[in-house]
Coordinates of C-alpha atoms in Angstrom, one line a residue:
X1 CA 93.1 113.7 85.2
X2 CA 94.2 110.1 84.8
X3 CA 93.3 108.3 81.6
X4 CA 93.0 104.6 81.0
X5 CA 92.8 103.3 77.4
X6 CA 91.6 99.8 76.7
X7 CA 91.9 98.1 73.4
X8 CA 89.9 94.9 72.9
X9 CA 90.2 92.4 70.1
X10 CA 91.4 89.0 69.0
X11 CA 94.9 87.6 69.5
X12 CA 97.6 89.0 67.2
X13 CA 95.3 91.8 65.9
X14 CA 97.8 94.5 66.8
X15 CA 96.3 95.7 70.1
X16 CA 99.7 96.0 71.7
X17 CA 101.3 97.9 68.8
X18 CA 98.4 100.3 68.7
X19 CA 98.3 100.7 72.5
X20 CA 102.0 101.5 72.6
X21 CA 101.6 104.0 69.8
X22 CA 98.7 105.7 71.5
X23 CA 100.5 105.9 74.8
X24 CA 103.6 107.3 73.2
X25 CA 101.6 109.9 71.2
X26 CA 99.7 111.2 74.3
X27 CA 102.5 110.7 76.8
X28 CA 100.7 108.0 78.7
X29 CA 102.2 105.1 80.4
X30 CA 101.6 101.7 78.7
X31 CA 100.7 98.5 80.5
X32 CA 100.8 95.3 78.5
X33 CA 98.1 93.4 80.4
X34 CA 98.6 90.3 78.2
X35 CA 102.2 90.1 79.6
X36 CA 100.7 90.1 83.2
X37 CA 98.6 87.1 82.3
X38 CA 101.5 85.4 80.6
X39 CA 103.7 85.9 83.6
X40 CA 101.1 84.3 85.9
X41 CA 100.7 81.4 83.4
X42 CA 104.5 80.9 83.4
X43 CA 104.5 80.7 87.2
X44 CA 101.7 78.2 87.1
X45 CA 103.6 76.0 84.6
X46 CA 106.4 76.0 87.2
X47 CA 104.0 74.7 89.8
X48 CA 102.6 77.8 91.5
X49 CA 99.0 78.0 92.5
X50 CA 97.2 80.4 90.2
X51 CA 95.8 82.9 92.7
X52 CA 99.1 82.9 94.7
X53 CA 101.0 83.4 91.4
X54 CA 98.8 86.4 90.5
X55 CA 98.9 88.0 94.0
X56 CA 102.7 87.5 94.3
X57 CA 103.6 88.8 90.8
X58 CA 106.6 91.1 90.9
X59 CA 108.0 93.3 88.1
X60 CA 110.9 91.0 87.5
X61 CA 108.4 88.2 86.5
X62 CA 107.5 90.3 83.4
X63 CA 111.1 89.9 82.2
X64 CA 111.2 86.1 82.2
X65 CA 112.4 84.6 78.9
X66 CA 109.8 82.6 77.0
X67 CA 106.7 84.6 78.1
X68 CA 105.7 84.8 74.4
X69 CA 105.9 81.0 73.9
X70 CA 102.8 79.0 72.9
X71 CA 103.0 77.0 76.1
X72 CA 102.9 80.1 78.3
X73 CA 100.1 81.6 76.1
X74 CA 98.0 78.4 76.7
X75 CA 98.7 78.5 80.4
X76 CA 97.7 82.1 80.6
X77 CA 94.4 81.4 78.8
X78 CA 93.7 78.5 81.2
X79 CA 94.5 80.6 84.3

């Protein structure tokens, strides 16, 4: 059986910390969905069209420096 765990809440509430802990405890994989949004936002800031940026997202995009910056966070929210 495949499980998906979703944790909802406001920014900086500890969702990622709890999500990683739950995943580690139960041996689940962890996906930081916020990082996906931030990676798309960062690409949009570099001039990419939002839908194309999302569709063309590659794992390396999640390792870009600066994904946790306020500018990228704002771009992610707008996208």
